[in-house]
Coordinates of C-alpha atoms in Angstrom, one line a residue:
X21 CA 94.3 47.0 210.7
X22 CA 96.8 49.1 208.5
X23 CA 97.3 52.6 208.8
X24 CA 95.5 55.1 206.0
X25 CA 98.8 56.0 204.5
X26 CA 99.8 52.3 203.7
X27 CA 96.3 51.8 202.2
X28 CA 96.8 54.6 199.9
X29 CA 100.0 53.7 199.0
X30 CA 98.8 50.1 198.2
X31 CA 96.0 51.8 196.1
X32 CA 98.2 53.7 193.9
X33 CA 100.4 50.7 193.3
X34 CA 97.3 48.9 191.9
X35 CA 96.4 52.0 189.8
X36 CA 100.0 51.9 188.4
X37 CA 99.7 48.0 187.4
X38 CA 96.3 48.8 185.9
X39 CA 97.3 51.6 183.8
X40 CA 100.3 50.0 182.8
X41 CA 98.1 47.0 181.5
X42 CA 95.7 49.3 180.0
X43 CA 93.0 48.3 182.2
X44 CA 91.2 51.7 182.7
X45 CA 88.0 50.6 184.0
X46 CA 89.9 48.8 187.1
X47 CA 92.1 51.8 187.4
X48 CA 89.1 54.1 187.7
X49 CA 87.6 52.2 190.3
X50 CA 91.0 52.1 192.0
X51 CA 91.0 56.1 192.0
X52 CA 87.8 56.2 193.2
X53 CA 88.7 54.3 196.3
X54 CA 91.7 56.7 196.7
X55 CA 89.4 59.8 196.5
X56 CA 87.0 58.4 198.9
X57 CA 89.5 58.8 201.6
X58 CA 90.7 62.2 200.4
X59 CA 88.3 64.2 197.7
X60 CA 90.9 67.0 197.3
X61 CA 93.8 64.6 196.1
X62 CA 95.2 66.7 193.2
X63 CA 97.2 63.9 192.2
X64 CA 94.2 61.3 192.3
X65 CA 91.8 63.9 190.6
X66 CA 94.4 64.1 187.6
X67 CA 94.7 60.2 187.5
X68 CA 90.8 59.9 187.3
X69 CA 90.6 62.8 184.4
X70 CA 93.3 60.6 182.5
X71 CA 91.2 57.4 183.1
X72 CA 88.2 58.9 181.8
X73 CA 90.0 60.2 178.9
X74 CA 91.3 57.0 178.2
X75 CA 87.6 55.8 178.2
X76 CA 86.5 58.4 175.8
X77 CA 84.6 60.3 178.7
X78 CA 85.7 63.8 177.6
X79 CA 83.1 65.6 179.1
X80 CA 83.5 64.2 182.7
X81 CA 87.1 64.5 182.4
X82 CA 87.2 68.2 181.4
X83 CA 84.6 69.1 184.2
X84 CA 87.5 67.5 186.8
X85 CA 90.3 69.4 185.1
X86 CA 88.5 72.7 185.0
X87 CA 87.6 72.7 188.5
X88 CA 89.8 70.8 190.7
X89 CA 93.2 70.5 188.7
X90 CA 94.9 73.6 187.6
X91 CA 98.3 72.4 185.9
X92 CA 96.9 70.1 183.3
X93 CA 96.8 71.9 180.5
X94 CA 97.9 69.4 177.9
X95 CA 94.9 66.8 179.2
X96 CA 92.5 70.0 179.0
X97 CA 93.8 70.9 175.5
X98 CA 93.0 67.2 174.4
X99 CA 89.6 67.1 175.6
X100 CA 88.7 70.4 174.0
X101 CA 90.3 68.8 170.6
X102 CA 88.2 65.5 171.2
X103 CA 85.1 67.7 171.6
X104 CA 85.5 69.6 168.7
X105 CA 86.4 73.0 170.7
X106 CA 89.6 73.4 168.7
X107 CA 90.1 77.2 169.5
X108 CA 89.8 76.5 173.0
X109 CA 92.5 73.7 172.6
X110 CA 94.8 75.9 170.7
X111 CA 94.4 78.5 173.8
X112 CA 95.3 76.1 176.4
X113 CA 98.3 74.6 174.4
X114 CA 99.8 78.3 173.9
X115 CA 99.8 78.8 177.5
X116 CA 102.1 75.8 177.9
X117 CA 105.8 77.1 178.5
X118 CA 108.5 74.9 177.0
X119 CA 106.0 72.6 175.3
X120 CA 107.2 69.1 175.2
X121 CA 107.2 66.7 171.9
X122 CA 103.7 65.5 172.7
X123 CA 102.2 68.6 173.0
X124 CA 103.7 70.2 169.7
X125 CA 102.4 67.0 168.3
X126 CA 98.7 68.1 169.7
X127 CA 99.3 71.7 168.8
X128 CA 100.4 70.6 165.0
X129 CA 96.7 68.5 165.0
X130 CA 95.0 71.4 166.4
X131 CA 96.5 74.1 163.7
X132 CA 95.5 71.5 161.0
X133 CA 92.0 71.5 162.1
X134 CA 92.1 75.3 162.4
X135 CA 93.8 75.1 158.7
X136 CA 96.5 77.5 159.5
X137 CA 98.4 75.5 157.4
X138 CA 101.7 77.5 157.5
X139 CA 102.1 77.2 161.2
X140 CA 101.3 73.8 161.1
X141 CA 104.0 73.0 158.4
X142 CA 106.6 74.5 160.6
X143 CA 105.7 72.6 163.9
X144 CA 105.8 69.4 162.0
X145 CA 109.1 70.4 159.9
X146 CA 110.5 70.8 163.6
X147 CA 109.2 67.5 164.9
X148 CA 110.4 65.5 162.2
X149 CA 113.7 67.2 162.2
X150 CA 114.4 66.8 166.1
X151 CA 112.5 63.8 167.2
X152 CA 113.2 60.0 167.2
X153 CA 110.8 57.5 168.2
X154 CA 108.1 55.1 166.9
X155 CA 105.9 57.7 165.5
X156 CA 108.3 59.0 162.9
X157 CA 106.2 57.5 160.1
X158 CA 103.0 59.0 161.3
X159 CA 104.5 62.3 161.2
X160 CA 105.8 62.2 157.9
X161 CA 102.5 61.3 156.7
X162 CA 101.0 64.3 158.3
X163 CA 103.3 66.6 157.3
X164 CA 102.6 65.2 153.6
X165 CA 99.1 66.1 154.1
X166 CA 99.8 69.7 155.4
X167 CA 102.1 69.9 152.1
X168 CA 99.2 68.8 149.9
X169 CA 96.8 71.4 151.4
X170 CA 99.4 74.1 151.3
X171 CA 99.7 73.4 147.4
X172 CA 95.9 73.5 147.2
X173 CA 95.8 76.9 148.7
X174 CA 98.6 78.5 147.5
X175 CA 99.3 76.6 144.1
X176 CA 103.1 77.5 142.6
X177 CA 103.4 80.2 145.2
X178 CA 104.1 77.4 147.6
X179 CA 108.2 76.9 147.9
X180 CA 110.5 75.1 150.2
X181 CA 108.4 71.8 150.1
X182 CA 110.5 69.0 151.6
X183 CA 111.1 65.5 149.6
X184 CA 108.8 63.0 151.1
X185 CA 109.0 59.4 150.8
X186 CA 106.3 57.1 149.3
X187 CA 106.8 53.9 150.8
X188 CA 103.4 53.6 152.7
X189 CA 100.1 54.0 151.0
X190 CA 99.3 57.2 153.2
X191 CA 102.6 58.8 151.7
X192 CA 101.7 57.8 148.4
X193 CA 98.1 59.2 148.7
X194 CA 99.3 62.5 149.7
X195 CA 102.0 62.7 147.1
X196 CA 99.0 62.1 144.7
X197 CA 97.0 64.7 146.3
X198 CA 99.7 67.2 145.6
X199 CA 99.8 66.4 142.2
X200 CA 95.8 66.7 142.0
X201 CA 96.7 70.5 143.2
X202 CA 99.2 71.1 140.5
X203 CA 96.9 70.1 137.9
X204 CA 98.9 66.7 137.1
X205 CA 96.0 64.4 136.9
X206 CA 97.4 61.6 134.7
X207 CA 100.4 61.3 137.3
X208 CA 98.2 61.6 140.3
X209 CA 96.1 58.6 138.9
X210 CA 99.2 56.5 138.9
X211 CA 100.0 57.4 142.1
X212 CA 96.5 56.4 143.4
X213 CA 96.7 53.4 141.8
X214 CA 100.2 52.2 143.5
X215 CA 98.7 53.7 146.8
X216 CA 95.7 51.2 146.6
X217 CA 97.9 48.3 145.6
X218 CA 100.1 49.4 148.9
X219 CA 96.9 49.4 151.0
X220 CA 95.9 46.1 150.1
X221 CA 99.2 44.4 151.2
X222 CA 99.2 46.6 154.3
X223 CA 95.8 45.0 155.0
X224 CA 96.4 41.6 154.1
X225 CA 99.5 41.9 156.7
X226 CA 97.1 43.4 159.6
X227 CA 94.2 41.0 158.9
X228 CA 91.9 44.3 159.3
X229 CA 87.9 44.0 159.0
X230 CA 86.2 44.2 155.6
X231 CA 84.6 47.7 156.9
X232 CA 88.2 49.0 157.9
X233 CA 89.6 47.9 154.3
X234 CA 86.6 49.8 152.6
X235 CA 87.2 52.9 154.6
X236 CA 91.0 52.8 153.8
X237 CA 90.2 52.2 150.1
X238 CA 87.1 54.5 150.0
X239 CA 89.6 57.3 150.6
X240 CA 91.8 56.6 147.5
X241 CA 88.8 55.8 145.2
X242 CA 87.1 59.1 145.8
X243 CA 90.3 61.2 145.1
X244 CA 90.8 59.0 142.0
X245 CA 87.4 59.7 140.9
X246 CA 88.0 63.3 141.5
X247 CA 90.7 63.1 139.4
X248 CA 88.8 61.5 136.4
X249 CA 85.7 64.0 136.9
X250 CA 88.4 66.7 136.6
X251 CA 89.6 65.1 133.2
X252 CA 86.0 65.4 132.0
X253 CA 85.8 61.5 132.2
X254 CA 82.5 61.8 134.2
X255 CA 81.2 58.3 133.1
X256 CA 84.3 56.6 134.7
X257 CA 84.2 59.0 137.7
X258 CA 80.4 58.2 138.4
X259 CA 81.1 54.4 138.7
X260 CA 83.8 54.9 141.2
X261 CA 81.7 57.2 143.2
X262 CA 78.8 54.7 143.3
X263 CA 81.1 51.8 144.2
X264 CA 82.3 53.7 147.1
X265 CA 78.7 54.7 148.3
X266 CA 77.5 51.3 147.8
X267 CA 80.1 49.7 150.3
X268 CA 79.0 52.4 152.9
X269 CA 82.5 53.3 154.3
X270 CA 82.7 54.3 157.8
X271 CA 84.2 57.4 157.2
X272 CA 81.4 60.0 157.0
X273 CA 83.5 62.7 155.1
X274 CA 84.4 60.1 152.5
X275 CA 80.5 59.8 151.8
X276 CA 80.1 63.3 152.2
X277 CA 82.5 64.4 149.5
X278 CA 81.3 61.6 147.2
X279 CA 77.6 62.3 147.3
X280 CA 78.7 65.8 146.7
X281 CA 80.5 65.0 143.6
X282 CA 77.9 62.9 142.2
X283 CA 75.6 65.7 142.3
X284 CA 78.0 67.9 140.4
X285 CA 78.1 65.0 137.8
X286 CA 74.2 65.0 137.8
X287 CA 73.6 68.6 137.3
X288 CA 70.0 68.8 136.3
X289 CA 69.5 65.5 135.6
X290 CA 68.4 62.4 137.8
X291 CA 67.2 64.9 140.3
X292 CA 65.7 62.2 142.4
X293 CA 69.1 60.6 143.2
X294 CA 70.8 64.1 143.6
X295 CA 68.3 65.2 146.3
X296 CA 68.9 62.2 148.3
X297 CA 72.8 62.6 147.9
X298 CA 72.8 66.2 148.6
X299 CA 70.6 65.5 152.0
X300 CA 73.7 63.2 152.9
X301 CA 76.2 65.8 152.2
X302 CA 74.4 68.6 154.1
X303 CA 74.1 66.8 157.3
X304 CA 75.1 69.2 160.3
X305 CA 76.8 66.3 162.1
X306 CA 79.6 66.3 159.3
X307 CA 80.7 69.8 159.7
X308 CA 83.8 68.8 162.1
X309 CA 85.0 66.0 159.6
X310 CA 84.9 68.4 156.8
X311 CA 87.2 71.5 155.9
X312 CA 86.1 74.9 155.5
X313 CA 86.3 74.9 151.8
X314 CA 84.4 71.4 151.4
X315 CA 81.6 72.8 153.5
X316 CA 81.2 76.2 151.2
X317 CA 81.5 73.9 148.0
X318 CA 78.7 71.3 149.4
X319 CA 76.2 74.4 150.4
X320 CA 76.9 76.3 147.2
X321 CA 75.9 73.1 145.3
X322 CA 72.9 72.7 147.4
X323 CA 71.5 76.2 146.5
X324 CA 72.4 75.4 143.1
X325 CA 70.4 72.3 143.0
X326 CA 67.4 73.7 144.5
X327 CA 67.7 76.6 141.8
X328 CA 67.6 73.8 139.0
X329 CA 64.7 72.0 140.6
X330 CA 62.6 75.5 140.6
X331 CA 62.4 75.3 144.6
X332 CA 62.8 79.3 144.3
X333 CA 61.6 79.9 148.1
X334 CA 63.7 77.2 149.5
X335 CA 66.8 78.4 147.5
X336 CA 66.6 82.0 148.7
X337 CA 66.6 80.6 152.3
X338 CA 69.6 78.4 151.8
X339 CA 71.3 81.2 150.2
X340 CA 70.4 83.3 153.4
X341 CA 71.6 80.6 155.5
X342 CA 74.8 80.3 153.6
X343 CA 75.6 84.1 154.1
X344 CA 75.2 83.8 157.3
X345 CA 77.4 80.6 158.3
X346 CA 80.0 81.8 155.8
X347 CA 80.4 85.8 156.0
X348 CA 83.6 85.7 154.1
X349 CA 81.7 84.2 150.9
X350 CA 80.0 87.7 149.8
X351 CA 80.7 87.1 146.1
X352 CA 79.4 83.9 146.1
X353 CA 76.3 84.7 147.8
X354 CA 76.1 87.8 145.3
X355 CA 76.3 85.5 142.2
X356 CA 73.8 83.0 143.7
X357 CA 71.2 85.9 144.3
X358 CA 72.1 87.0 140.8
X359 CA 71.3 83.4 139.3
X360 CA 68.0 83.3 141.3
X361 CA 66.8 86.6 140.0
X362 CA 68.0 85.7 136.6
X363 CA 65.6 82.2 137.2
X364 CA 62.8 84.6 138.0
X365 CA 63.2 86.7 134.9
X366 CA 64.4 89.5 136.7
X367 CA 67.4 90.4 135.0
X368 CA 67.7 93.9 136.0
X369 CA 67.6 92.9 140.0
X370 CA 70.5 90.6 139.2
X371 CA 72.4 93.4 137.7
X372 CA 71.8 95.7 140.8
X373 CA 72.8 93.0 143.1
X374 CA 76.1 92.5 141.5
X375 CA 76.6 96.2 141.1
X376 CA 75.8 96.7 144.8
X377 CA 78.4 94.2 146.0
X378 CA 81.0 95.3 143.3
X379 CA 81.0 99.0 145.0
X380 CA 81.2 97.8 148.1
X381 CA 84.2 95.4 147.4
X382 CA 86.6 96.7 144.8
X383 CA 88.7 93.6 145.0
X384 CA 85.4 91.4 143.8
X385 CA 86.4 88.2 142.2
X386 CA 86.8 88.1 138.6
X387 CA 83.9 85.6 138.1
X388 CA 81.4 88.3 139.4
X389 CA 82.9 91.0 137.2
X390 CA 82.6 88.8 134.1
X391 CA 79.1 87.7 135.1
X392 CA 78.1 91.4 135.5
X393 CA 79.5 92.1 132.2
X394 CA 77.7 89.4 130.2
X395 CA 74.3 90.7 132.0
X396 CA 74.8 93.9 131.1
X397 CA 75.4 92.9 127.4
X398 CA 72.4 90.7 127.5
X399 CA 70.3 94.1 128.2
X400 CA 72.1 95.9 125.5
X401 CA 73.9 98.1 127.9
X402 CA 77.7 98.0 126.2
X403 CA 78.9 100.9 127.4
X404 CA 78.3 99.8 131.0
X405 CA 79.6 96.3 130.2
X406 CA 83.0 97.9 129.0
X407 CA 83.2 100.0 132.1
X408 CA 82.9 96.7 134.0
X409 CA 85.7 95.2 132.1
X410 CA 87.7 98.2 132.5
X411 CA 87.3 98.1 136.5
X412 CA 89.1 94.4 136.8
X413 CA 92.7 95.9 137.7
X414 CA 95.5 94.2 136.0
X415 CA 93.2 91.7 134.4
X416 CA 91.7 94.3 132.2
X417 CA 95.2 94.2 130.2
X418 CA 95.1 90.6 129.5
X419 CA 94.6 89.9 125.4
X420 CA 91.1 88.3 126.2
X421 CA 89.7 91.3 127.8
X422 CA 91.4 93.8 125.5
X423 CA 90.1 91.9 122.3
X424 CA 86.7 91.8 124.0
X425 CA 86.8 95.7 124.7
X426 CA 88.0 96.4 121.2
X427 CA 85.1 94.5 119.9
X428 CA 82.3 96.1 121.9
X429 CA 83.8 99.5 121.1
X430 CA 83.9 98.9 117.4
X431 CA 80.3 97.6 117.6
X432 CA 79.3 101.0 118.8
X433 CA 81.7 102.9 116.0
X434 CA 83.5 104.3 118.5
X435 CA 87.2 103.8 117.0
X436 CA 88.9 106.2 119.1
X437 CA 87.7 104.3 122.4
X438 CA 89.2 101.2 120.9
X439 CA 92.5 102.8 120.1
X440 CA 92.6 104.1 123.6
X441 CA 92.1 101.0 125.3
X442 CA 94.8 99.2 123.2
X443 CA 97.1 102.1 124.0
X444 CA 96.5 101.8 127.6
X445 CA 97.4 98.1 127.4
X446 CA 100.7 98.8 125.5
X447 CA 101.7 101.2 128.2
X448 CA 100.9 98.6 130.9
X449 CA 103.1 96.1 129.2
X450 CA 106.0 98.5 128.8
X451 CA 105.7 99.7 132.2
X452 CA 105.7 95.9 133.6
X453 CA 108.6 95.3 130.8
X454 CA 107.0 92.5 129.3
X455 CA 109.0 90.9 126.6
X456 CA 106.3 88.2 125.3
X457 CA 104.7 88.4 122.3
X458 CA 101.6 90.1 124.0
X459 CA 103.0 93.3 123.5
X460 CA 103.8 93.0 119.7
X461 CA 100.4 91.6 119.2
X462 CA 99.0 94.7 120.8
X463 CA 101.0 97.0 118.7
X464 CA 100.1 95.5 115.5
X465 CA 96.4 95.7 116.1
X466 CA 96.9 99.2 117.4
X467 CA 98.3 100.0 114.2
X468 CA 95.3 98.5 112.2
X469 CA 92.9 100.7 114.3
X470 CA 94.7 103.8 114.0
X471 CA 94.9 103.3 110.0
X472 CA 91.0 102.5 110.1
X473 CA 90.4 106.3 112.2
X474 CA 92.4 107.8 109.5
X475 CA 95.7 108.7 111.7
X476 CA 98.4 107.0 109.6
X477 CA 101.1 108.9 111.4
X478 CA 100.2 107.1 114.9
X479 CA 100.2 104.1 113.0
X480 CA 103.5 104.6 111.4
X481 CA 104.9 105.6 114.9
X482 CA 103.7 102.1 116.3
X483 CA 105.0 100.2 113.3
X484 CA 108.3 101.8 113.5
X485 CA 108.9 100.4 116.8
X486 CA 107.9 96.9 115.8
X487 CA 110.6 97.0 112.8
X488 CA 113.4 98.1 115.1
X489 CA 112.7 95.0 117.4
X490 CA 112.2 92.5 114.1
X491 CA 113.8 94.7 111.0
X492 CA 113.1 91.7 108.7
X493 CA 109.4 91.0 109.5
X494 CA 107.7 91.6 105.9
X495 CA 104.5 92.0 107.4
X496 CA 105.5 94.9 109.5
X497 CA 107.1 96.4 106.6
X498 CA 104.1 96.1 104.3
X499 CA 101.9 97.9 106.9
X500 CA 104.4 100.5 107.4
X501 CA 104.5 101.3 103.5
X502 CA 100.9 101.5 103.5
X503 CA 100.7 104.0 106.2
X504 CA 103.4 106.1 104.8
X505 CA 101.7 106.0 101.6
X506 CA 98.9 108.0 102.9
X507 CA 101.0 111.3 104.1
X508 CA 104.6 110.8 103.2
X509 CA 104.9 108.9 99.8
X510 CA 108.8 109.4 99.7
X511 CA 109.2 107.7 102.8
X512 CA 107.1 104.7 101.7
X513 CA 109.4 104.4 98.6
X514 CA 112.3 104.4 101.0
X515 CA 110.7 101.8 103.2
X516 CA 109.5 99.6 99.9
X517 CA 113.6 99.2 99.1
X518 CA 113.4 96.8 102.3
X519 CA 111.2 94.6 100.5
X520 CA 113.0 91.5 99.0
X521 CA 112.8 91.0 95.1
X522 CA 109.7 89.2 94.0
X523 CA 112.0 86.4 92.6
X524 CA 113.2 85.9 96.2
X525 CA 110.0 85.7 97.6
X526 CA 109.0 83.4 95.1
X527 CA 111.5 81.0 95.5
X528 CA 110.2 79.1 98.3
X529 CA 106.6 79.2 97.0
X530 CA 105.3 75.3 96.0
X531 CA 103.1 76.4 92.7
X532 CA 101.8 72.7 92.5
X533 CA 100.9 72.8 96.0
X534 CA 98.9 75.9 95.4
X535 CA 97.2 74.7 92.5
X536 CA 95.9 71.6 94.0
X537 CA 94.4 73.5 96.8
X538 CA 90.9 74.9 96.8
X539 CA 91.0 78.4 95.4
X540 CA 88.6 81.3 94.8
X541 CA 88.2 80.5 91.1
X542 CA 86.2 77.0 92.0
X543 CA 86.9 73.5 92.2
X544 CA 86.8 73.2 88.3
X545 CA 89.9 74.6 87.9
X546 CA 91.9 73.0 90.5
X547 CA 94.7 70.9 89.0
X548 CA 94.4 67.4 89.8
X549 CA 97.5 66.1 90.9
X550 CA 98.4 62.3 90.3
X551 CA 96.6 62.1 87.0
X552 CA 98.2 62.1 83.7
X553 CA 95.1 62.3 81.7
X554 CA 92.0 64.5 82.5
X555 CA 88.7 62.8 83.4
X556 CA 86.2 62.0 80.8
X557 CA 84.3 65.4 79.7
X558 CA 87.5 67.5 80.4
X559 CA 90.4 68.8 78.8
X560 CA 93.9 70.6 79.4
X561 CA 94.0 73.9 78.1
X562 CA 97.8 73.8 78.0
X563 CA 98.6 75.8 80.8
X564 CA 97.6 73.4 83.5
X565 CA 94.3 74.2 84.4
X566 CA 91.4 71.5 83.8
X567 CA 88.3 73.0 82.0
X568 CA 85.2 71.6 80.8
X569 CA 84.7 70.4 77.4
X570 CA 82.4 72.6 75.2
X571 CA 79.3 70.7 74.2
X572 CA 78.1 71.2 70.9
X573 CA 74.8 72.4 69.9
X574 CA 72.6 70.2 67.5
X575 CA 70.8 71.8 64.6
X576 CA 66.7 71.6 65.4
X577 CA 64.9 69.3 63.0
X578 CA 62.0 70.8 60.8
X579 CA 58.6 69.6 61.1
X580 CA 57.0 67.1 58.6
X581 CA 55.5 68.4 55.5
X582 CA 57.4 71.7 56.0
X583 CA 58.0 73.8 52.7
X584 CA 61.5 76.0 53.2
X585 CA 60.4 78.0 50.5
X586 CA 57.1 79.3 52.0
X587 CA 57.1 81.9 55.3
X588 CA 55.7 80.2 58.2
X589 CA 52.1 81.2 59.6
X590 CA 52.9 84.2 61.9
X591 CA 50.1 82.9 64.3
X592 CA 51.4 79.3 64.6
X593 CA 52.4 80.2 68.1
X594 CA 48.7 81.3 69.1
X595 CA 46.0 78.8 70.4
X596 CA 43.7 77.8 67.8
X597 CA 40.7 79.6 69.4
X598 CA 42.7 83.0 69.1
X599 CA 43.8 82.7 65.4
X600 CA 41.9 84.9 62.9
X601 CA 40.9 81.5 60.9
X602 CA 39.4 80.0 64.0
X603 CA 35.3 79.3 63.8
X604 CA 33.4 79.5 66.9
X605 CA 30.9 76.4 67.3
X606 CA 27.4 76.9 68.0
X607 CA 25.3 74.6 70.4
X608 CA 22.1 72.6 69.5
X609 CA 20.1 76.1 70.4
X610 CA 22.0 78.1 67.6
X611 CA 23.6 80.4 69.9
X612 CA 27.4 80.8 70.0
X613 CA 29.7 79.6 72.6
X614 CA 32.1 82.5 73.5
X615 CA 34.8 82.3 76.0
X616 CA 35.7 85.2 78.3
X617 CA 34.9 87.2 80.8
X618 CA 31.4 87.0 82.4
X619 CA 28.6 88.9 80.6
X620 CA 30.4 89.0 77.2
X621 CA 28.5 86.7 75.4
X622 CA 25.7 89.3 74.4
X623 CA 28.2 91.6 73.0
X624 CA 29.8 89.0 71.2
X625 CA 26.6 87.9 69.7
X626 CA 26.0 91.5 68.5
X627 CA 29.6 91.6 67.0
X628 CA 28.9 88.5 65.0
X629 CA 26.0 89.9 63.5
X630 CA 27.3 93.4 62.4
X631 CA 30.6 91.8 61.4
X632 CA 31.4 90.2 57.7
X633 CA 31.8 86.7 57.5
X634 CA 35.9 86.7 58.1
X635 CA 36.6 87.4 61.8
X636 CA 38.9 90.6 62.3
X637 CA 42.6 90.2 63.3
X638 CA 43.6 90.1 66.9
X639 CA 45.3 93.8 66.4
X640 CA 41.9 95.1 65.0
X641 CA 39.9 93.8 67.6
X642 CA 41.8 94.6 70.6
X643 CA 40.2 98.2 70.8
X644 CA 36.4 98.7 69.9
X645 CA 35.2 100.9 67.2
X646 CA 31.9 102.3 69.1
X647 CA 31.1 102.4 72.6
X648 CA 28.0 100.4 72.2
X649 CA 30.0 97.5 71.3
X650 CA 31.4 95.2 74.4
X651 CA 34.9 93.8 73.7
X652 CA 35.3 90.0 73.7
X653 CA 37.8 88.3 75.7
X654 CA 41.3 89.4 76.0
X655 CA 44.0 88.2 73.8
X656 CA 47.1 86.6 75.4
X657 CA 50.3 88.2 74.1
X658 CA 53.3 85.8 73.7
X659 CA 53.3 82.0 74.0
X660 CA 51.2 80.4 76.6
X661 CA 50.9 76.6 77.5
X662 CA 47.7 74.9 78.6
X663 CA 47.8 73.3 82.2
X664 CA 47.3 69.8 81.9
X665 CA 45.1 67.9 84.4
X666 CA 46.2 65.3 86.4
X667 CA 44.3 62.1 85.6
X668 CA 44.2 59.5 88.0

């Protein structure tokens, strides 16, 4: 029989051969034989943990490393990393003195998962610079991914970005992500198309399976669809998203992002499809695969979908869960709660929520401040809305906000407050030594407001400042003359001398162009260019203006049998029944048929008995001579026309 030491040596040799061949199942059996003889063999325990790691049994490997192996920090960190215990992996790696390249490589991956992109960038930059092996291309790809995230996080503030190659589809894809972060969507789409072509070539060379092909192409197509969506080309983007989801890629993060983006395109339409998609995107198993920003966006979209579908109670619970899971998103939570209150038609509660958050967080987001101002305006609280806009720090001095403030103050007929808002903005721009056109615009508007408020002296001071910067600006000079004319006419005369003569001003005026355009006198006076003769019915007055031709009035024709020497009958315009010569007809019973108000027949009969054979004139019968006589029907003054009945 062989001695135990010789047996252990043989087992270690067998273990080494199995490890080199990648046969970790066999290696695990061998190391178990070694530990059967000596359970406290630290080297054998370390080897067993490594075998378990290669077999993806990370929990079992970690138990061995934590209990029985003390100097295997790299293996511990790797197990923590694969078990998504990222912070513990970082702690293990930081305890290593003088880390090697493999430990730096793992540290960079851990920092990337912790979203500490600045530190990750420094580690990868050092690795790319100081290492030479077969993994150089992978490191460069990972560095490009870090740069893309830094651009997304910092935008133009990120500097010292390295020049990266684009010879592989991963590098080309990451370059497209950088362009998307910079808002260069058209260029990004070209890069993504190139990345897809490179990916297809590489797939043909490596003979990958169909699932692997769709997994690689799915990432590129989803990013392509996102760029299209940011360009408001939602139809094309939706087709790409649905194509990716139809192919069912193995990368669950790609499925989650595509599903979420489809929901944002659907909005309040196609609700059934959106519910299915958001359920896929909000699965808890996806959390380790998504970044913090992606998880926050998906959670917010879930709350908004519940709000659009009138699921108020469920929406309230989702907002509460989002608040607990992401405590740093206080502004987003306040906006969601305000939207929920507005959906319930409780606008005052929405205002109270936003005010409470604004008071506890002075550096609140601009979206929250603008939302609060809008809600206050909707309730008619204009002064409070102005206070909200003024509390936005340096943003309060932007031209858009200043313009809104001036408009609101003028709507309240508070010209002094409007002038103060403009003066404050002018002081801020002077303090920050801004030389753009914004300062000139503010000074001109402030001068107008001062003139309206009856302060021509203040307006003149502002305009004099503008004139010093641009002495040849005729608009400023004209305003200055208007201001001086109200309190110093002599000064106004002096300034008016700086105006050029009228002949010089009119030198470059195109009269024909002015006459051919629509102007206040109406279209009929516009000079028609390109026509030598005026159109029919119009004539040229000689001064270039086209006027309508006056129509001649024809003389009226006299009726037949008309004697021009005899005066016409003065009652010719009256109806026949109201003329003095009209004789009333009698019915068969011998009673007169009268026309008039109800009950006037008897009176008319008495009048006919007591009157002479000739009826009185209309002017005489208008007023009765005796209180016992009832007046007949009222006479109609002027010309009246009978209404004709429609005959069918």
